[in-house]
Amino acid sequence: MNKRFLAAGASVAAAAMVLTACTPPGGGDDNENSSEGSVLNIGWNEAFRSMNTQTTNGNAVSNSIVTYMMNDNFGFYDDELKVQDGALGSIEQVSEDPLKVKYTFNDDAKWSDGTPVNAADLALTWAATSSHFNTVKSNANEDGTLKENSSDTVYFDSSVVSRQLIEDFPEMSDDGKSITFTYTKPFADWKLAFGIGPDGVGVPAHIVGKKALGVDDPAKAKDAIITALKDEDTEKLSKISNTWNTGFDFTSMPKDEDLLVHNGPYKMTDYKEGQYLTLTLDENYTGPKKPKVETVTIRYNGDPMAMVQAIENGEVDFTQPQATADVLSAAEELEGVTVDSADGATYEHVDFTFDNGGPFDPETYGGDEEKANQVRTAFMKTVPRQDIVDKIIKPLNPDAVVRDSYNQVPGSPMYDEIVKGSGIDGFEDVDIDGAKKLLEEAGADAPTVRIMYDNTNSRRQQEVQLIKESAEKAGFKIKDVGDVNWGSRLGDGTYDASLFGWQSESTGITDSDSNYRTGSQNNFGGYSDEKTDKILDKILVAPEDKQAELSTKLEKQLVDDAFGIPIFQHPSLVIHRDTLKNASTTTVSPTIFWNYWEWEVN
């Protein structure tokens, strides 16, 4: 899947609370040894906001951890990043030329209202994420928020490049039990294209049909969705896309139970805005997953030290907070608590904005691309990456190193080859004199750079201060525009450099496509380069023996264009009370939730 989640470690609580002041249903000391009545409390730093994890707003780990427990899938990643078979059904390649991939649903795959999970659900997901049915390229207000489609426009708020390779309407069996997609060209990650991990098959098509088209009967509602897609009925697709875009967004327990329809073992039973969300085993679930914990409550707080306090007080059993030296030290002092630390999946990076009239935008220099590139490169030369790692990360992980790849984790098979050939080694050390020279050549006198980040995050506060001190030595003026609501500002043009983390939901080579491709979902800085797009096209269809070479070309282009700069791999802390058995994590979303059915509370 060509998408990355805003990282859990980079997220912020929608409304922080003092954990000791509020005990939601299922909390306290009611834990029992048996499955019946067992309760697990998990601490998380950002609140849930959408059941649709494939929209721009829904694309966040805070949502995926919930939808993962509420919905089955065709496959998931284990703690060794191996894809295991999911509970929904099977995936098979039925033709190599052209590439055809068939998804077959199990007989017991049902939505919680009894409606079968079937081909119509996956067809809607393909249609909504392929961009094929959009009649406009964007539907955003000036502040970046989403407009509602008018009766003569269609815009689904998602774009997955791999799904654009499926141009023909998929073939669906008469009974709806299978759906076959035909690709226009080979696709390297076809096994990962749909249904792997938290997204599942997406939101239920019959609920979309009910809300958008007023069709109450589930089977007829699905038929209405398929007919509208096949007929390319703009008026109906406008309503369908509006519902798909925002109809599944909510920040507290919805009165409309249709929004909670799911196909997995857990159902949502309570949600107090910004405080906690409770999931309970669904007694009507007939699928193969059999979790051992009856009730899971996710408690929200953006303060990692508050999470450690909650663990100590017995209000939280399991958490994966933002890792700092203080958090690690405090957690290690607790009795009856296990603390595991290692490299996580998230990596820190600085990205630039190319299209906002700021210091990194060519339009600021009369359209002179070279001058804008010089200013961006100058800033990259001032980012004190090694200093950040030494002062902030090594106290947590003594083996931590500067990350020199945009797309590969240090130690991965392609990492050394990419780093050697990308030119990133030119930024190994801070080069103030080099930065000054570039600014002088560009005629950029004391350019102001607005840095946007989560200003409630102590680690990022330290990073920004170190960057500020270094950049100002070269002549930049740094303006702190940090914001607790940083995530909602991504792409709105009100900043010139952003500091946050990416966490992948896939190991596929095409996973980073949407970060760099012109106009793609995660390309928040407006970066657009024809050479990069062509390299990405080749990566989509790359055979295994060409993947390292093409990945190196991609990263060299990003370095040459001064896209931004990677800094470090986030250290990961997994903290849990010893009463919880089988606690684990994996380095893709949904991290510590990956094996929820194995959890046991003693």
Short mmCIF file of N, CA and C in Angstrom, two decimals, residues 441-591:
data_model
loop_
_atom_site.label_atom_id
_atom_site.label_comp_id
_atom_site.label_asym_id
_atom_site.label_seq_id
_atom_site.Cartn_x
_atom_site.Cartn_y
_atom_site.Cartn_z
N GLU A 441 25.28 33.09 -2.70
CA GLU A 441 25.14 32.84 -4.13
C GLU A 441 23.69 32.99 -4.59
N ALA A 442 22.76 32.62 -3.70
CA ALA A 442 21.34 32.71 -4.04
C ALA A 442 20.80 34.11 -3.85
N GLY A 443 21.58 35.00 -3.23
CA GLY A 443 21.10 36.34 -2.95
C GLY A 443 20.03 36.37 -1.89
N ALA A 444 20.07 35.37 -1.01
CA ALA A 444 19.06 35.26 0.05
C ALA A 444 19.62 35.84 1.33
N ASP A 445 19.15 37.02 1.68
CA ASP A 445 19.66 37.72 2.85
C ASP A 445 18.79 37.42 4.06
N ALA A 446 19.35 36.67 5.00
CA ALA A 446 18.67 36.32 6.25
C ALA A 446 17.26 35.81 6.03
N PRO A 447 17.08 34.74 5.25
CA PRO A 447 15.73 34.21 5.01
C PRO A 447 15.09 33.67 6.29
N THR A 448 13.81 33.97 6.44
CA THR A 448 13.07 33.49 7.61
C THR A 448 12.46 32.13 7.31
N VAL A 449 12.73 31.17 8.18
CA VAL A 449 12.19 29.82 8.03
C VAL A 449 11.25 29.54 9.20
N ARG A 450 9.98 29.29 8.87
CA ARG A 450 8.99 28.96 9.89
C ARG A 450 8.99 27.44 10.10
N ILE A 451 9.29 27.01 11.31
CA ILE A 451 9.33 25.57 11.61
C ILE A 451 8.07 25.16 12.37
N MET A 452 7.36 24.16 11.82
CA MET A 452 6.13 23.67 12.42
C MET A 452 6.37 22.27 12.97
N TYR A 453 5.90 22.03 14.20
CA TYR A 453 6.11 20.76 14.88
C TYR A 453 5.16 20.69 16.06
N ASP A 454 5.14 19.59 16.74
CA ASP A 454 4.33 19.44 17.94
C ASP A 454 5.06 20.13 19.10
N ASN A 455 4.57 21.30 19.46
CA ASN A 455 5.29 22.06 20.49
C ASN A 455 4.94 21.64 21.91
N THR A 456 4.17 20.55 22.07
CA THR A 456 3.97 19.98 23.40
C THR A 456 4.90 18.81 23.64
N ASN A 457 5.69 18.47 22.62
CA ASN A 457 6.58 17.32 22.69
C ASN A 457 7.97 17.78 23.09
N SER A 458 8.43 17.35 24.25
CA SER A 458 9.70 17.86 24.79
C SER A 458 10.89 17.50 23.90
N ARG A 459 10.87 16.30 23.29
CA ARG A 459 11.97 15.93 22.42
C ARG A 459 12.05 16.88 21.23
N ARG A 460 10.92 17.17 20.65
CA ARG A 460 10.93 18.05 19.47
C ARG A 460 11.27 19.49 19.86
N GLN A 461 10.90 19.89 21.03
CA GLN A 461 11.31 21.21 21.51
C GLN A 461 12.84 21.29 21.53
N GLN A 462 13.49 20.23 22.01
CA GLN A 462 14.95 20.20 22.06
C GLN A 462 15.55 20.19 20.65
N GLU A 463 14.95 19.39 19.76
CA GLU A 463 15.44 19.33 18.38
C GLU A 463 15.38 20.70 17.72
N VAL A 464 14.24 21.36 17.85
CA VAL A 464 14.05 22.67 17.21
C VAL A 464 15.06 23.67 17.76
N GLN A 465 15.33 23.61 19.05
CA GLN A 465 16.29 24.54 19.63
C GLN A 465 17.69 24.31 19.07
N LEU A 466 18.08 23.04 18.91
CA LEU A 466 19.39 22.74 18.33
C LEU A 466 19.47 23.17 16.87
N ILE A 467 18.40 22.96 16.12
CA ILE A 467 18.37 23.38 14.72
C ILE A 467 18.42 24.90 14.63
N LYS A 468 17.67 25.56 15.47
CA LYS A 468 17.64 27.02 15.47
C LYS A 468 19.02 27.61 15.74
N GLU A 469 19.70 27.10 16.77
CA GLU A 469 21.02 27.61 17.12
C GLU A 469 22.00 27.44 15.97
N SER A 470 21.92 26.31 15.28
CA SER A 470 22.84 26.04 14.17
C SER A 470 22.49 26.86 12.95
N ALA A 471 21.22 26.89 12.57
CA ALA A 471 20.82 27.59 11.35
C ALA A 471 21.05 29.08 11.44
N GLU A 472 20.86 29.64 12.61
CA GLU A 472 21.03 31.09 12.75
C GLU A 472 22.49 31.50 12.65
N LYS A 473 23.40 30.57 12.89
CA LYS A 473 24.82 30.86 12.70
C LYS A 473 25.14 31.08 11.22
N ALA A 474 24.34 30.46 10.36
CA ALA A 474 24.56 30.58 8.92
C ALA A 474 23.83 31.77 8.32
N GLY A 475 22.96 32.41 9.10
CA GLY A 475 22.26 33.59 8.60
C GLY A 475 20.76 33.42 8.46
N PHE A 476 20.24 32.24 8.72
CA PHE A 476 18.79 32.06 8.70
C PHE A 476 18.16 32.71 9.93
N LYS A 477 16.92 33.12 9.79
CA LYS A 477 16.12 33.54 10.93
C LYS A 477 15.05 32.47 11.14
N ILE A 478 14.99 31.89 12.33
CA ILE A 478 14.07 30.80 12.61
C ILE A 478 12.87 31.33 13.38
N LYS A 479 11.69 31.06 12.84
CA LYS A 479 10.44 31.42 13.51
C LYS A 479 9.73 30.15 13.95
N ASP A 480 9.51 30.04 15.23
CA ASP A 480 8.85 28.88 15.80
C ASP A 480 7.33 29.00 15.61
N VAL A 481 6.76 28.12 14.78
CA VAL A 481 5.31 28.11 14.59
C VAL A 481 4.76 26.75 15.02
N GLY A 482 5.39 26.18 16.06
CA GLY A 482 4.92 24.92 16.59
C GLY A 482 3.49 25.00 17.06
N ASP A 483 2.79 23.85 17.04
CA ASP A 483 1.36 23.85 17.29
C ASP A 483 0.94 22.50 17.84
N VAL A 484 0.13 22.51 18.89
CA VAL A 484 -0.39 21.27 19.43
C VAL A 484 -1.22 20.53 18.38
N ASN A 485 -1.83 21.27 17.45
CA ASN A 485 -2.63 20.68 16.38
C ASN A 485 -1.86 20.61 15.07
N TRP A 486 -0.59 20.29 15.17
CA TRP A 486 0.30 20.28 14.01
C TRP A 486 -0.21 19.37 12.89
N GLY A 487 -0.81 18.24 13.24
CA GLY A 487 -1.23 17.28 12.22
C GLY A 487 -2.26 17.85 11.26
N SER A 488 -3.17 18.66 11.78
CA SER A 488 -4.21 19.24 10.92
C SER A 488 -3.66 20.35 10.03
N ARG A 489 -2.44 20.82 10.30
CA ARG A 489 -1.85 21.89 9.50
C ARG A 489 -0.94 21.38 8.38
N LEU A 490 -0.66 20.09 8.37
CA LEU A 490 0.23 19.57 7.34
C LEU A 490 -0.32 19.88 5.95
N GLY A 491 0.50 20.55 5.15
CA GLY A 491 0.12 20.88 3.79
C GLY A 491 -0.64 22.19 3.63
N ASP A 492 -0.83 22.96 4.72
CA ASP A 492 -1.64 24.17 4.58
C ASP A 492 -0.82 25.40 4.17
N GLY A 493 0.51 25.25 4.02
CA GLY A 493 1.34 26.33 3.51
C GLY A 493 1.73 27.39 4.52
N THR A 494 1.39 27.18 5.80
CA THR A 494 1.68 28.19 6.83
C THR A 494 3.04 28.00 7.49
N TYR A 495 3.85 27.10 6.95
CA TYR A 495 5.17 26.83 7.49
C TYR A 495 6.11 26.50 6.33
N ASP A 496 7.41 26.56 6.61
CA ASP A 496 8.41 26.31 5.56
C ASP A 496 9.17 25.01 5.78
N ALA A 497 9.26 24.59 7.02
CA ALA A 497 9.90 23.31 7.35
C ALA A 497 9.06 22.64 8.43
N SER A 498 8.90 21.34 8.30
CA SER A 498 8.13 20.59 9.29
C SER A 498 9.00 19.51 9.89
N LEU A 499 8.74 19.21 11.14
CA LEU A 499 9.51 18.21 11.87
C LEU A 499 8.52 17.23 12.49
N PHE A 500 8.47 16.02 11.94
CA PHE A 500 7.60 14.99 12.50
C PHE A 500 8.12 13.63 12.10
N GLY A 501 7.38 12.58 12.40
CA GLY A 501 7.84 11.23 12.12
C GLY A 501 6.90 10.50 11.18
N TRP A 502 7.47 9.62 10.36
CA TRP A 502 6.68 8.71 9.52
C TRP A 502 6.79 7.31 10.09
N GLN A 503 5.68 6.62 10.04
CA GLN A 503 5.70 5.20 10.38
C GLN A 503 5.00 4.43 9.27
N SER A 504 5.69 3.47 8.70
CA SER A 504 5.14 2.72 7.59
C SER A 504 4.14 1.68 8.08
N GLU A 505 3.18 1.35 7.21
CA GLU A 505 2.28 0.25 7.51
C GLU A 505 2.60 -0.96 6.64
N SER A 506 3.69 -0.87 5.87
CA SER A 506 4.03 -1.95 4.94
C SER A 506 5.54 -2.01 4.76
N THR A 507 6.01 -3.17 4.34
CA THR A 507 7.43 -3.33 4.02
C THR A 507 7.69 -3.24 2.53
N GLY A 508 6.66 -2.95 1.75
CA GLY A 508 6.79 -2.92 0.31
C GLY A 508 7.71 -1.82 -0.19
N ILE A 509 8.39 -2.06 -1.31
CA ILE A 509 9.29 -1.07 -1.89
C ILE A 509 8.53 0.14 -2.40
N THR A 510 7.25 -0.04 -2.70
CA THR A 510 6.44 1.07 -3.21
C THR A 510 5.80 1.89 -2.09
N ASP A 511 6.09 1.54 -0.86
CA ASP A 511 5.39 2.13 0.28
C ASP A 511 5.55 3.64 0.38
N SER A 512 6.68 4.18 -0.06
CA SER A 512 6.94 5.61 0.10
C SER A 512 6.49 6.44 -1.08
N ASP A 513 5.87 5.83 -2.06
CA ASP A 513 5.48 6.53 -3.29
C ASP A 513 4.70 7.80 -3.00
N SER A 514 3.72 7.72 -2.11
CA SER A 514 2.83 8.86 -1.88
C SER A 514 3.50 9.99 -1.11
N ASN A 515 4.73 9.78 -0.63
CA ASN A 515 5.46 10.87 0.03
C ASN A 515 6.08 11.83 -0.98
N TYR A 516 6.42 11.33 -2.17
CA TYR A 516 7.25 12.09 -3.09
C TYR A 516 6.61 12.35 -4.45
N ARG A 517 5.62 11.58 -4.82
CA ARG A 517 5.02 11.74 -6.14
C ARG A 517 4.22 13.05 -6.21
N THR A 518 4.27 13.70 -7.34
CA THR A 518 3.56 14.96 -7.54
C THR A 518 2.08 14.80 -7.20
N GLY A 519 1.60 15.63 -6.29
CA GLY A 519 0.19 15.65 -5.94
C GLY A 519 -0.30 14.52 -5.06
N SER A 520 0.60 13.67 -4.56
CA SER A 520 0.16 12.51 -3.80
C SER A 520 -0.25 12.87 -2.37
N GLN A 521 -0.92 11.92 -1.74
CA GLN A 521 -1.59 12.14 -0.47
C GLN A 521 -0.67 12.62 0.64
N ASN A 522 0.53 12.07 0.73
CA ASN A 522 1.43 12.42 1.83
C ASN A 522 2.49 13.42 1.44
N ASN A 523 2.40 13.98 0.23
CA ASN A 523 3.37 14.96 -0.24
C ASN A 523 2.93 16.34 0.22
N PHE A 524 3.08 16.59 1.51
CA PHE A 524 2.53 17.80 2.13
C PHE A 524 3.25 19.08 1.72
N GLY A 525 4.50 18.96 1.25
CA GLY A 525 5.27 20.15 0.93
C GLY A 525 5.14 20.63 -0.50
N GLY A 526 4.32 19.96 -1.30
CA GLY A 526 4.13 20.39 -2.69
C GLY A 526 5.33 20.12 -3.57
N TYR A 527 6.16 19.14 -3.20
CA TYR A 527 7.32 18.77 -4.02
C TYR A 527 6.85 18.15 -5.33
N SER A 528 7.46 18.58 -6.44
CA SER A 528 7.09 18.04 -7.75
C SER A 528 8.31 18.02 -8.64
N ASP A 529 8.68 16.80 -9.08
CA ASP A 529 9.84 16.66 -9.95
C ASP A 529 9.57 15.53 -10.94
N GLU A 530 9.70 15.85 -12.21
CA GLU A 530 9.41 14.87 -13.27
C GLU A 530 10.34 13.67 -13.19
N LYS A 531 11.61 13.89 -12.88
CA LYS A 531 12.55 12.77 -12.78
C LYS A 531 12.16 11.83 -11.65
N THR A 532 11.78 12.41 -10.53
CA THR A 532 11.36 11.60 -9.39
C THR A 532 10.14 10.77 -9.73
N ASP A 533 9.16 11.39 -10.38
CA ASP A 533 7.94 10.66 -10.76
C ASP A 533 8.26 9.49 -11.68
N LYS A 534 9.21 9.68 -12.60
CA LYS A 534 9.58 8.60 -13.52
C LYS A 534 10.28 7.46 -12.78
N ILE A 535 11.12 7.80 -11.82
CA ILE A 535 11.78 6.76 -11.02
C ILE A 535 10.74 5.98 -10.23
N LEU A 536 9.76 6.69 -9.66
CA LEU A 536 8.70 6.03 -8.91
C LEU A 536 7.88 5.11 -9.80
N ASP A 537 7.67 5.53 -11.05
CA ASP A 537 6.97 4.66 -12.00
C ASP A 537 7.71 3.34 -12.19
N LYS A 538 9.03 3.42 -12.29
CA LYS A 538 9.84 2.22 -12.48
C LYS A 538 9.85 1.35 -11.23
N ILE A 539 9.86 1.98 -10.07
CA ILE A 539 9.85 1.23 -8.81
C ILE A 539 8.56 0.42 -8.67
N LEU A 540 7.45 0.97 -9.13
CA LEU A 540 6.17 0.27 -9.03
C LEU A 540 6.22 -1.10 -9.69
N VAL A 541 6.99 -1.24 -10.77
CA VAL A 541 7.01 -2.50 -11.51
C VAL A 541 8.37 -3.20 -11.43
N ALA A 542 9.20 -2.78 -10.49
CA ALA A 542 10.59 -3.27 -10.44
C ALA A 542 10.69 -4.73 -10.04
N PRO A 543 11.47 -5.52 -10.79
CA PRO A 543 11.80 -6.88 -10.32
C PRO A 543 12.76 -6.75 -9.15
N GLU A 544 12.89 -7.80 -8.38
CA GLU A 544 13.67 -7.75 -7.15
C GLU A 544 15.12 -7.34 -7.39
N ASP A 545 15.72 -7.78 -8.49
CA ASP A 545 17.13 -7.49 -8.72
C ASP A 545 17.39 -6.04 -9.14
N LYS A 546 16.34 -5.25 -9.34
CA LYS A 546 16.49 -3.84 -9.72
C LYS A 546 16.07 -2.89 -8.60
N GLN A 547 15.58 -3.43 -7.51
CA GLN A 547 14.99 -2.58 -6.48
C GLN A 547 16.01 -1.70 -5.77
N ALA A 548 17.17 -2.25 -5.44
CA ALA A 548 18.19 -1.45 -4.75
C ALA A 548 18.71 -0.34 -5.65
N GLU A 549 18.94 -0.65 -6.93
CA GLU A 549 19.43 0.35 -7.88
C GLU A 549 18.44 1.50 -8.03
N LEU A 550 17.17 1.16 -8.18
CA LEU A 550 16.16 2.21 -8.35
C LEU A 550 15.94 3.00 -7.05
N SER A 551 16.01 2.32 -5.93
CA SER A 551 15.87 3.02 -4.65
C SER A 551 17.00 4.02 -4.45
N THR A 552 18.21 3.65 -4.88
CA THR A 552 19.35 4.56 -4.80
C THR A 552 19.14 5.77 -5.70
N LYS A 553 18.64 5.54 -6.91
CA LYS A 553 18.36 6.66 -7.83
C LYS A 553 17.32 7.61 -7.24
N LEU A 554 16.29 7.03 -6.63
CA LEU A 554 15.26 7.86 -6.01
C LEU A 554 15.85 8.75 -4.92
N GLU A 555 16.64 8.15 -4.05
CA GLU A 555 17.17 8.94 -2.93
C GLU A 555 18.21 9.96 -3.40
N LYS A 556 18.97 9.63 -4.44
CA LYS A 556 19.91 10.62 -4.99
C LYS A 556 19.14 11.82 -5.54
N GLN A 557 18.01 11.55 -6.18
CA GLN A 557 17.20 12.65 -6.71
C GLN A 557 16.65 13.51 -5.58
N LEU A 558 16.23 12.88 -4.49
CA LEU A 558 15.72 13.63 -3.35
C LEU A 558 16.80 14.49 -2.72
N VAL A 559 18.02 13.95 -2.66
CA VAL A 559 19.14 14.73 -2.13
C VAL A 559 19.46 15.89 -3.08
N ASP A 560 19.52 15.60 -4.38
CA ASP A 560 19.84 16.64 -5.36
C ASP A 560 18.81 17.76 -5.35
N ASP A 561 17.55 17.40 -5.12
CA ASP A 561 16.48 18.40 -5.11
C ASP A 561 16.31 19.06 -3.74
N ALA A 562 17.10 18.61 -2.77
CA ALA A 562 17.01 19.14 -1.40
C ALA A 562 15.57 19.05 -0.89
N PHE A 563 15.02 17.84 -0.95
CA PHE A 563 13.65 17.58 -0.50
C PHE A 563 13.49 17.86 0.99
N GLY A 564 14.50 17.53 1.75
CA GLY A 564 14.48 17.59 3.21
C GLY A 564 15.58 16.67 3.68
N ILE A 565 15.57 16.30 4.95
CA ILE A 565 16.66 15.45 5.42
C ILE A 565 16.21 14.54 6.56
N PRO A 566 16.56 13.24 6.49
CA PRO A 566 16.25 12.34 7.61
C PRO A 566 17.20 12.60 8.77
N ILE A 567 16.76 12.25 9.98
CA ILE A 567 17.59 12.52 11.15
C ILE A 567 17.90 11.25 11.94
N PHE A 568 16.89 10.56 12.44
CA PHE A 568 17.16 9.38 13.26
C PHE A 568 15.95 8.45 13.28
N GLN A 569 16.26 7.21 13.67
CA GLN A 569 15.22 6.23 13.91
C GLN A 569 14.74 6.41 15.35
N HIS A 570 13.43 6.50 15.54
CA HIS A 570 12.91 6.69 16.89
C HIS A 570 13.24 5.48 17.78
N PRO A 571 13.67 5.73 18.99
CA PRO A 571 13.75 4.63 19.95
C PRO A 571 12.34 4.26 20.38
N SER A 572 12.13 3.00 20.63
CA SER A 572 10.80 2.53 21.03
C SER A 572 10.84 1.99 22.44
N LEU A 573 9.88 2.40 23.24
CA LEU A 573 9.71 1.86 24.59
C LEU A 573 8.36 1.14 24.66
N VAL A 574 8.39 -0.11 25.05
CA VAL A 574 7.17 -0.86 25.29
C VAL A 574 7.13 -1.18 26.78
N ILE A 575 6.14 -0.65 27.46
CA ILE A 575 6.04 -0.78 28.91
C ILE A 575 4.74 -1.51 29.25
N HIS A 576 4.84 -2.56 30.04
CA HIS A 576 3.61 -3.25 30.43
C HIS A 576 3.76 -3.87 31.81
N ARG A 577 2.64 -3.96 32.48
CA ARG A 577 2.61 -4.63 33.78
C ARG A 577 2.80 -6.13 33.56
N ASP A 578 3.42 -6.79 34.49
CA ASP A 578 3.72 -8.22 34.35
C ASP A 578 2.46 -9.09 34.37
N THR A 579 1.32 -8.49 34.71
CA THR A 579 0.05 -9.22 34.67
C THR A 579 -0.41 -9.47 33.24
N LEU A 580 0.18 -8.74 32.29
CA LEU A 580 -0.16 -8.93 30.88
C LEU A 580 0.82 -9.90 30.23
N LYS A 581 0.30 -10.94 29.62
CA LYS A 581 1.13 -11.92 28.93
C LYS A 581 1.02 -11.72 27.42
N ASN A 582 2.12 -12.06 26.74
CA ASN A 582 2.20 -12.00 25.28
C ASN A 582 2.20 -10.58 24.73
N ALA A 583 2.68 -9.64 25.54
CA ALA A 583 2.86 -8.28 25.03
C ALA A 583 4.02 -8.27 24.05
N SER A 584 3.85 -7.58 22.96
CA SER A 584 4.85 -7.56 21.90
C SER A 584 4.64 -6.33 21.05
N THR A 585 5.54 -6.08 20.11
CA THR A 585 5.35 -4.97 19.17
C THR A 585 5.98 -5.35 17.84
N THR A 586 5.59 -4.65 16.81
CA THR A 586 6.19 -4.81 15.50
C THR A 586 6.48 -3.43 14.94
N THR A 587 7.36 -3.36 13.96
CA THR A 587 7.85 -2.05 13.52
C THR A 587 7.07 -1.47 12.36
N VAL A 588 5.84 -1.91 12.19
CA VAL A 588 4.90 -1.23 11.30
C VAL A 588 3.60 -1.07 12.07
N SER A 589 2.76 -0.16 11.62
CA SER A 589 1.45 -0.01 12.25
C SER A 589 0.68 -1.32 12.13
N PRO A 590 0.05 -1.79 13.22
CA PRO A 590 -0.38 -1.09 14.43
C PRO A 590 0.49 -1.35 15.66
N THR A 591 1.76 -1.56 15.51
CA THR A 591 2.75 -1.71 16.58
C THR A 591 2.30 -2.68 17.67
#
